Amino acid sequence: RGSLRAAKHRRRAMPPRPRCKKVVAAPTVVTTVAPARVVHCTRAVSSTNSARTPVVFKHPGYKEELCAFFRGTGTDIECRTLEQILTWDNQLLEVCHDYIQWLLPTDEASKFNSDAPILDPECQRIFRDDHVIRRNLRRGAQRFLNFLGLNANLDAGEDVRPRITKAPHFEQRLLMCWRGPANHNWKRVSRALRCFGLVGMEDVQQALLTCLEEIIVQHPGMIDEVTIGHWLDEACVKSKLVHSITPGYLAALMNSPMMMKSLCRQYFSKYDANGDGHLQHEEICSLTSELHSSLGLPTDALDDATIVESILAFSDDGSLSGEDFPAWFSQLLKLTLERSEKVKVEEPVEEKPEAQDQYRPEYVAALLRSPKLLECVCQKYFQKYDTNHNGILEVSEAVRMSMDLQNSLGLPPEFTTEHQIINSMNNFSKCRSNTALDENSFPAWFQFALKTSAGRRYNTI
């Protein structure tokens, strides 16, 4: 606290900085006319040491002064160069509030600093293409992250995958940069996330978001929900990346509605492949497989019956709309978390395989009630049992599928004979030359076989 007060006193004792608003042309000196005095500013920077060319400031928002600032040939509105700001100590970075809009520019006007530049679309294009600007922007971001108590490898170049973690001095910066309520550095973090997305540094944006989520998990309650939601919204600016779920992140999701809302939006947008505003059964299965894989679980950690039952709790047709998805996804995460903990406990124990593939009455009833779900399951079974991949299900393949179906329903193998299976196939087969089922005739036959077997088994279908 004493060092902070000393830094404030040093700043107050500094002479007032000249503001280059109205410029009179001169060979080497820029003359600024103020209400009561004339101030000379010769801090303009040039790429050569022999001659210094004055920088003429235009109305804030023009791309020339912002690009010159990051190219090292200009200054900000206070006549400060990028190199000067990078050498500031943490106390000065904390108490000074009009540099961050230059160090991490965005496309939104600053409510605090009316002279702040605007990263308009044309400027964003330049920042994406100019290698000098990108290198210096990464240097500025690296200094800001160090100020927050974070380690980053942004100075290693764009060919190296960015990594942002807590630095050894993070605990020393915790009170100043992270503790609330309403810490102004939270807004600076939001600015950094938005800036990275606008200039094509989505990989840095996601690395920072991952680090922030780890901090949220390790320090519950330190960051308020509104700020967490704002960070997640800013991390989606110009970015189509979806955060991978880890066990720690999953635990944080259960306690943060804002994080859950943002992740649901990302996952729904990613897996709605046809863009119809609904997730079909195949898209839902792909989502669950990736979720299990990211948590180190088998891709089929939740069987198809459990997934179908969870879907039908929110939708009768077997698909999920954008409104139904958050509630279903929250339930799926809880089931997955329970499964993950169960696997950790029972890992040394050899599990019995028959318990996982049992068809429950609710699952069978759901399949027969939902044509879309039945169609998806039929496609899955046809591809699985068409072992020679000739596009038809032959007698031997159909018999094997029937036996597996009976076993999953808890029926004895002698429940249906091979002769009965062949007769039923002939009733649905469209192949004149031999007894076989193609993709068009298989769904009707499968529905018949499922209905017959389940009716005998449960006496309820």
PDB file of N, CA and C in Angstrom, residues 1-68:
ATOM      1  N   ARG A   1       0.829  -1.210   0.000  1.00  0.00           N
ATOM      2  CA  ARG A   1       0.000   0.000   0.000  1.00  0.00           C
ATOM      3  C   ARG A   1       0.863   1.259   0.000  1.00  0.00           C
ATOM      4  N   GLY A   2       1.971   1.201   0.801  1.00  0.00           N
ATOM      5  CA  GLY A   2       2.859   2.368   0.836  1.00  0.00           C
ATOM      6  C   GLY A   2       3.497   2.624  -0.504  1.00  0.00           C
ATOM      7  N   SER A   3       3.924   1.551  -1.187  1.00  0.00           N
ATOM      8  CA  SER A   3       4.548   1.728  -2.508  1.00  0.00           C
ATOM      9  C   SER A   3       3.544   2.254  -3.517  1.00  0.00           C
ATOM     10  N   LEU A   4       2.265   1.847  -3.392  1.00  0.00           N
ATOM     11  CA  LEU A   4       1.226   2.334  -4.297  1.00  0.00           C
ATOM     12  C   LEU A   4       0.989   3.817  -4.104  1.00  0.00           C
ATOM     13  N   ARG A   5       0.939   4.264  -2.805  1.00  0.00           N
ATOM     14  CA  ARG A   5       0.757   5.703  -2.555  1.00  0.00           C
ATOM     15  C   ARG A   5       1.955   6.496  -3.075  1.00  0.00           C
ATOM     16  N   ALA A   6       3.143   5.912  -2.939  1.00  0.00           N
ATOM     17  CA  ALA A   6       4.331   6.602  -3.441  1.00  0.00           C
ATOM     18  C   ALA A   6       4.269   6.744  -4.954  1.00  0.00           C
ATOM     19  N   ALA A   7       3.769   5.700  -5.637  1.00  0.00           N
ATOM     20  CA  ALA A   7       3.656   5.773  -7.095  1.00  0.00           C
ATOM     21  C   ALA A   7       2.657   6.851  -7.501  1.00  0.00           C
ATOM     22  N   LYS A   8       1.563   6.984  -6.742  1.00  0.00           N
ATOM     23  CA  LYS A   8       0.573   8.020  -7.057  1.00  0.00           C
ATOM     24  C   LYS A   8       1.177   9.411  -6.870  1.00  0.00           C
ATOM     25  N   HIS A   9       1.972   9.583  -5.772  1.00  0.00           N
ATOM     26  CA  HIS A   9       2.588  10.885  -5.543  1.00  0.00           C
ATOM     27  C   HIS A   9       3.604  11.209  -6.627  1.00  0.00           C
ATOM     28  N   ARG A  10       4.339  10.189  -7.066  1.00  0.00           N
ATOM     29  CA  ARG A  10       5.292  10.438  -8.155  1.00  0.00           C
ATOM     30  C   ARG A  10       4.565  10.872  -9.418  1.00  0.00           C
ATOM     31  N   ARG A  11       3.422  10.227  -9.674  1.00  0.00           N
ATOM     32  CA  ARG A  11       2.670  10.593 -10.866  1.00  0.00           C
ATOM     33  C   ARG A  11       2.129  12.014 -10.770  1.00  0.00           C
ATOM     34  N   ARG A  12       1.672  12.412  -9.575  1.00  0.00           N
ATOM     35  CA  ARG A  12       1.146  13.764  -9.410  1.00  0.00           C
ATOM     36  C   ARG A  12       2.258  14.799  -9.544  1.00  0.00           C
ATOM     37  N   ALA A  13       3.481  14.411  -9.146  1.00  0.00           N
ATOM     38  CA  ALA A  13       4.597  15.353  -9.202  1.00  0.00           C
ATOM     39  C   ALA A  13       5.154  15.516 -10.607  1.00  0.00           C
ATOM     40  N   MET A  14       4.778  14.618 -11.510  1.00  0.00           N
ATOM     41  CA  MET A  14       5.285  14.696 -12.887  1.00  0.00           C
ATOM     42  C   MET A  14       4.709  15.925 -13.579  1.00  0.00           C
ATOM     43  N   PRO A  15       5.445  16.538 -14.483  1.00  0.00           N
ATOM     44  CA  PRO A  15       4.905  17.680 -15.238  1.00  0.00           C
ATOM     45  C   PRO A  15       3.760  17.225 -16.121  1.00  0.00           C
ATOM     46  N   PRO A  16       2.821  18.106 -16.382  1.00  0.00           N
ATOM     47  CA  PRO A  16       1.671  17.710 -17.217  1.00  0.00           C
ATOM     48  C   PRO A  16       2.127  17.309 -18.608  1.00  0.00           C
ATOM     49  N   ARG A  17       1.541  16.229 -19.113  1.00  0.00           N
ATOM     50  CA  ARG A  17       1.906  15.744 -20.449  1.00  0.00           C
ATOM     51  C   ARG A  17       1.270  16.638 -21.505  1.00  0.00           C
ATOM     52  N   PRO A  18       2.000  16.955 -22.530  1.00  0.00           N
ATOM     53  CA  PRO A  18       1.415  17.766 -23.623  1.00  0.00           C
ATOM     54  C   PRO A  18       0.403  16.965 -24.396  1.00  0.00           C
ATOM     55  N   ARG A  19      -0.625  17.610 -24.849  1.00  0.00           N
ATOM     56  CA  ARG A  19      -1.655  16.965 -25.658  1.00  0.00           C
ATOM     57  C   ARG A  19      -1.603  17.567 -27.050  1.00  0.00           C
ATOM     58  N   CYS A  20      -1.349  16.724 -28.014  1.00  0.00           N
ATOM     59  CA  CYS A  20      -1.125  17.186 -29.385  1.00  0.00           C
ATOM     60  C   CYS A  20      -2.444  17.203 -30.124  1.00  0.00           C
ATOM     61  N   LYS A  21      -3.262  18.217 -29.847  1.00  0.00           N
ATOM     62  CA  LYS A  21      -4.590  18.260 -30.466  1.00  0.00           C
ATOM     63  C   LYS A  21      -4.613  19.163 -31.685  1.00  0.00           C
ATOM     64  N   LYS A  22      -4.053  20.361 -31.582  1.00  0.00           N
ATOM     65  CA  LYS A  22      -4.046  21.268 -32.716  1.00  0.00           C
ATOM     66  C   LYS A  22      -2.593  21.475 -33.123  1.00  0.00           C
ATOM     67  N   VAL A  23      -2.242  21.034 -34.320  1.00  0.00           N
ATOM     68  CA  VAL A  23      -0.845  20.965 -34.728  1.00  0.00           C
ATOM     69  C   VAL A  23      -0.534  22.045 -35.754  1.00  0.00           C
ATOM     70  N   VAL A  24       0.580  22.743 -35.535  1.00  0.00           N
ATOM     71  CA  VAL A  24       1.090  23.722 -36.497  1.00  0.00           C
ATOM     72  C   VAL A  24       2.310  23.110 -37.164  1.00  0.00           C
ATOM     73  N   ALA A  25       2.328  23.084 -38.487  1.00  0.00           N
ATOM     74  CA  ALA A  25       3.401  22.427 -39.222  1.00  0.00           C
ATOM     75  C   ALA A  25       4.743  23.093 -38.914  1.00  0.00           C
ATOM     76  N   ALA A  26       5.783  22.282 -38.731  1.00  0.00           N
ATOM     77  CA  ALA A  26       7.139  22.758 -38.476  1.00  0.00           C
ATOM     78  C   ALA A  26       8.110  21.684 -38.908  1.00  0.00           C
ATOM     79  N   PRO A  27       9.355  22.044 -39.234  1.00  0.00           N
ATOM     80  CA  PRO A  27      10.300  21.042 -39.742  1.00  0.00           C
ATOM     81  C   PRO A  27      10.578  19.933 -38.743  1.00  0.00           C
ATOM     82  N   THR A  28      10.884  20.274 -37.495  1.00  0.00           N
ATOM     83  CA  THR A  28      11.261  19.237 -36.539  1.00  0.00           C
ATOM     84  C   THR A  28      10.525  19.370 -35.224  1.00  0.00           C
ATOM     85  N   VAL A  29       9.703  20.388 -35.027  1.00  0.00           N
ATOM     86  CA  VAL A  29       9.044  20.624 -33.754  1.00  0.00           C
ATOM     87  C   VAL A  29       7.554  20.728 -33.983  1.00  0.00           C
ATOM     88  N   VAL A  30       6.782  20.059 -33.115  1.00  0.00           N
ATOM     89  CA  VAL A  30       5.332  20.152 -33.156  1.00  0.00           C
ATOM     90  C   VAL A  30       4.893  21.137 -32.095  1.00  0.00           C
ATOM     91  N   THR A  31       4.187  22.185 -32.491  1.00  0.00           N
ATOM     92  CA  THR A  31       3.747  23.215 -31.552  1.00  0.00           C
ATOM     93  C   THR A  31       2.271  23.033 -31.274  1.00  0.00           C
ATOM     94  N   THR A  32       1.936  22.904 -30.012  1.00  0.00           N
ATOM     95  CA  THR A  32       0.557  22.715 -29.590  1.00  0.00           C
ATOM     96  C   THR A  32       0.063  23.966 -28.892  1.00  0.00           C
ATOM     97  N   VAL A  33      -1.063  24.471 -29.338  1.00  0.00           N
ATOM     98  CA  VAL A  33      -1.611  25.691 -28.760  1.00  0.00           C
ATOM     99  C   VAL A  33      -2.582  25.319 -27.657  1.00  0.00           C
ATOM    100  N   ALA A  34      -2.283  25.748 -26.458  1.00  0.00           N
ATOM    101  CA  ALA A  34      -3.150  25.518 -25.302  1.00  0.00           C
ATOM    102  C   ALA A  34      -3.813  26.834 -24.921  1.00  0.00           C
ATOM    103  N   PRO A  35      -4.842  26.798 -24.054  1.00  0.00           N
ATOM    104  CA  PRO A  35      -5.548  28.034 -23.706  1.00  0.00           C
ATOM    105  C   PRO A  35      -4.650  29.118 -23.128  1.00  0.00           C
ATOM    106  N   ALA A  36      -3.653  28.760 -22.277  1.00  0.00           N
ATOM    107  CA  ALA A  36      -2.882  29.795 -21.608  1.00  0.00           C
ATOM    108  C   ALA A  36      -1.396  29.727 -21.896  1.00  0.00           C
ATOM    109  N   ARG A  37      -0.968  28.713 -22.665  1.00  0.00           N
ATOM    110  CA  ARG A  37       0.462  28.596 -22.914  1.00  0.00           C
ATOM    111  C   ARG A  37       0.692  27.823 -24.187  1.00  0.00           C
ATOM    112  N   VAL A  38       1.941  27.845 -24.672  1.00  0.00           N
ATOM    113  CA  VAL A  38       2.339  27.089 -25.847  1.00  0.00           C
ATOM    114  C   VAL A  38       3.311  26.014 -25.388  1.00  0.00           C
ATOM    115  N   VAL A  39       3.033  24.747 -25.755  1.00  0.00           N
ATOM    116  CA  VAL A  39       3.846  23.624 -25.325  1.00  0.00           C
ATOM    117  C   VAL A  39       4.497  23.007 -26.545  1.00  0.00           C
ATOM    118  N   HIS A  40       5.774  22.665 -26.430  1.00  0.00           N
ATOM    119  CA  HIS A  40       6.498  22.018 -27.532  1.00  0.00           C
ATOM    120  C   HIS A  40       6.690  20.551 -27.203  1.00  0.00           C
ATOM    121  N   CYS A  41       6.328  19.691 -28.171  1.00  0.00           N
ATOM    122  CA  CYS A  41       6.473  18.251 -27.991  1.00  0.00           C
ATOM    123  C   CYS A  41       7.385  17.712 -29.067  1.00  0.00           C
ATOM    124  N   THR A  42       8.486  17.124 -28.688  1.00  0.00           N
ATOM    125  CA  THR A  42       9.424  16.545 -29.658  1.00  0.00           C
ATOM    126  C   THR A  42       9.611  15.063 -29.399  1.00  0.00           C
ATOM    127  N   ARG A  43       8.558  14.388 -28.849  1.00  0.00           N
ATOM    128  CA  ARG A  43       8.674  12.975 -28.540  1.00  0.00           C
ATOM    129  C   ARG A  43       8.301  12.074 -29.710  1.00  0.00           C
ATOM    130  N   ALA A  44       7.911  12.637 -30.821  1.00  0.00           N
ATOM    131  CA  ALA A  44       7.535  11.810 -31.958  1.00  0.00           C
ATOM    132  C   ALA A  44       8.710  10.961 -32.374  1.00  0.00           C
ATOM    133  N   VAL A  45       8.414   9.725 -32.798  1.00  0.00           N
ATOM    134  CA  VAL A  45       9.450   8.736 -33.047  1.00  0.00           C
ATOM    135  C   VAL A  45       9.526   8.433 -34.521  1.00  0.00           C
ATOM    136  N   SER A  46      10.723   8.186 -35.018  1.00  0.00           N
ATOM    137  CA  SER A  46      10.933   7.793 -36.405  1.00  0.00           C
ATOM    138  C   SER A  46      11.740   6.512 -36.429  1.00  0.00           C
ATOM    139  N   SER A  47      11.689   5.794 -37.555  1.00  0.00           N
ATOM    140  CA  SER A  47      12.440   4.558 -37.691  1.00  0.00           C
ATOM    141  C   SER A  47      13.925   4.826 -37.876  1.00  0.00           C
ATOM    142  N   THR A  48      14.297   6.052 -38.198  1.00  0.00           N
ATOM    143  CA  THR A  48      15.709   6.397 -38.363  1.00  0.00           C
ATOM    144  C   THR A  48      16.131   7.322 -37.239  1.00  0.00           C
ATOM    145  N   ASN A  49      17.427   7.299 -36.912  1.00  0.00           N
ATOM    146  CA  ASN A  49      17.947   8.133 -35.841  1.00  0.00           C
ATOM    147  C   ASN A  49      18.378   9.513 -36.335  1.00  0.00           C
ATOM    148  N   SER A  50      18.567   9.661 -37.643  1.00  0.00           N
ATOM    149  CA  SER A  50      19.102  10.916 -38.170  1.00  0.00           C
ATOM    150  C   SER A  50      18.091  12.044 -38.128  1.00  0.00           C
ATOM    151  N   ALA A  51      16.847  11.739 -38.468  1.00  0.00           N
ATOM    152  CA  ALA A  51      15.825  12.794 -38.517  1.00  0.00           C
ATOM    153  C   ALA A  51      14.554  12.291 -37.875  1.00  0.00           C
ATOM    154  N   ARG A  52      13.940  13.124 -37.084  1.00  0.00           N
ATOM    155  CA  ARG A  52      12.693  12.772 -36.429  1.00  0.00           C
ATOM    156  C   ARG A  52      11.538  13.483 -37.112  1.00  0.00           C
ATOM    157  N   THR A  53      10.568  12.696 -37.517  1.00  0.00           N
ATOM    158  CA  THR A  53       9.419  13.246 -38.210  1.00  0.00           C
ATOM    159  C   THR A  53       8.268  13.383 -37.234  1.00  0.00           C
ATOM    160  N   PRO A  54       7.676  14.533 -37.105  1.00  0.00           N
ATOM    161  CA  PRO A  54       6.568  14.697 -36.155  1.00  0.00           C
ATOM    162  C   PRO A  54       5.355  13.887 -36.571  1.00  0.00           C
ATOM    163  N   VAL A  55       4.666  13.363 -35.581  1.00  0.00           N
ATOM    164  CA  VAL A  55       3.445  12.597 -35.817  1.00  0.00           C
ATOM    165  C   VAL A  55       2.253  13.519 -35.634  1.00  0.00           C
ATOM    166  N   VAL A  56       1.420  13.613 -36.635  1.00  0.00           N
ATOM    167  CA  VAL A  56       0.247  14.462 -36.566  1.00  0.00           C
ATOM    168  C   VAL A  56      -0.934  13.618 -36.113  1.00  0.00           C
ATOM    169  N   PHE A  57      -1.515  13.950 -34.981  1.00  0.00           N
ATOM    170  CA  PHE A  57      -2.636  13.192 -34.449  1.00  0.00           C
ATOM    171  C   PHE A  57      -3.933  13.666 -35.078  1.00  0.00           C
ATOM    172  N   LYS A  58      -4.718  12.685 -35.512  1.00  0.00           N
ATOM    173  CA  LYS A  58      -6.042  12.984 -36.041  1.00  0.00           C
ATOM    174  C   LYS A  58      -7.073  12.666 -34.966  1.00  0.00           C
ATOM    175  N   HIS A  59      -8.334  12.790 -35.331  1.00  0.00           N
ATOM    176  CA  HIS A  59      -9.406  12.467 -34.397  1.00  0.00           C
ATOM    177  C   HIS A  59      -9.285  11.016 -33.983  1.00  0.00           C
ATOM    178  N   PRO A  60      -9.436  10.703 -32.685  1.00  0.00           N
ATOM    179  CA  PRO A  60      -9.310   9.326 -32.236  1.00  0.00           C
ATOM    180  C   PRO A  60     -10.208   8.399 -33.037  1.00  0.00           C
ATOM    181  N   GLY A  61      -9.703   7.233 -33.409  1.00  0.00           N
ATOM    182  CA  GLY A  61     -10.447   6.291 -34.216  1.00  0.00           C
ATOM    183  C   GLY A  61      -9.822   6.105 -35.579  1.00  0.00           C
ATOM    184  N   TYR A  62      -9.002   7.062 -36.005  1.00  0.00           N
ATOM    185  CA  TYR A  62      -8.313   6.875 -37.263  1.00  0.00           C
ATOM    186  C   TYR A  62      -7.237   5.815 -37.094  1.00  0.00           C
ATOM    187  N   LYS A  63      -7.029   5.051 -38.143  1.00  0.00           N
ATOM    188  CA  LYS A  63      -6.114   3.915 -38.024  1.00  0.00           C
ATOM    189  C   LYS A  63      -4.657   4.329 -38.072  1.00  0.00           C
ATOM    190  N   GLU A  64      -4.326   5.522 -38.602  1.00  0.00           N
ATOM    191  CA  GLU A  64      -2.926   5.877 -38.795  1.00  0.00           C
ATOM    192  C   GLU A  64      -2.152   5.924 -37.487  1.00  0.00           C
ATOM    193  N   GLU A  65      -2.702   6.638 -36.466  1.00  0.00           N
ATOM    194  CA  GLU A  65      -1.934   6.774 -35.232  1.00  0.00           C
ATOM    195  C   GLU A  65      -1.843   5.468 -34.459  1.00  0.00           C
ATOM    196  N   LEU A  66      -2.891   4.629 -34.524  1.00  0.00           N
ATOM    197  CA  LEU A  66      -2.848   3.347 -33.820  1.00  0.00           C
ATOM    198  C   LEU A  66      -1.844   2.405 -34.472  1.00  0.00           C
ATOM    199  N   CYS A  67      -1.844   2.347 -35.790  1.00  0.00           N
ATOM    200  CA  CYS A  67      -0.884   1.491 -36.486  1.00  0.00           C
ATOM    201  C   CYS A  67       0.545   1.988 -36.270  1.00  0.00           C
ATOM    202  N   ALA A  68       0.729   3.323 -36.295  1.00  0.00           N
ATOM    203  CA  ALA A  68       2.064   3.871 -36.059  1.00  0.00           C
ATOM    204  C   ALA A  68       2.547   3.561 -34.648  1.00  0.00           C
TER     205      ALA A  68
END
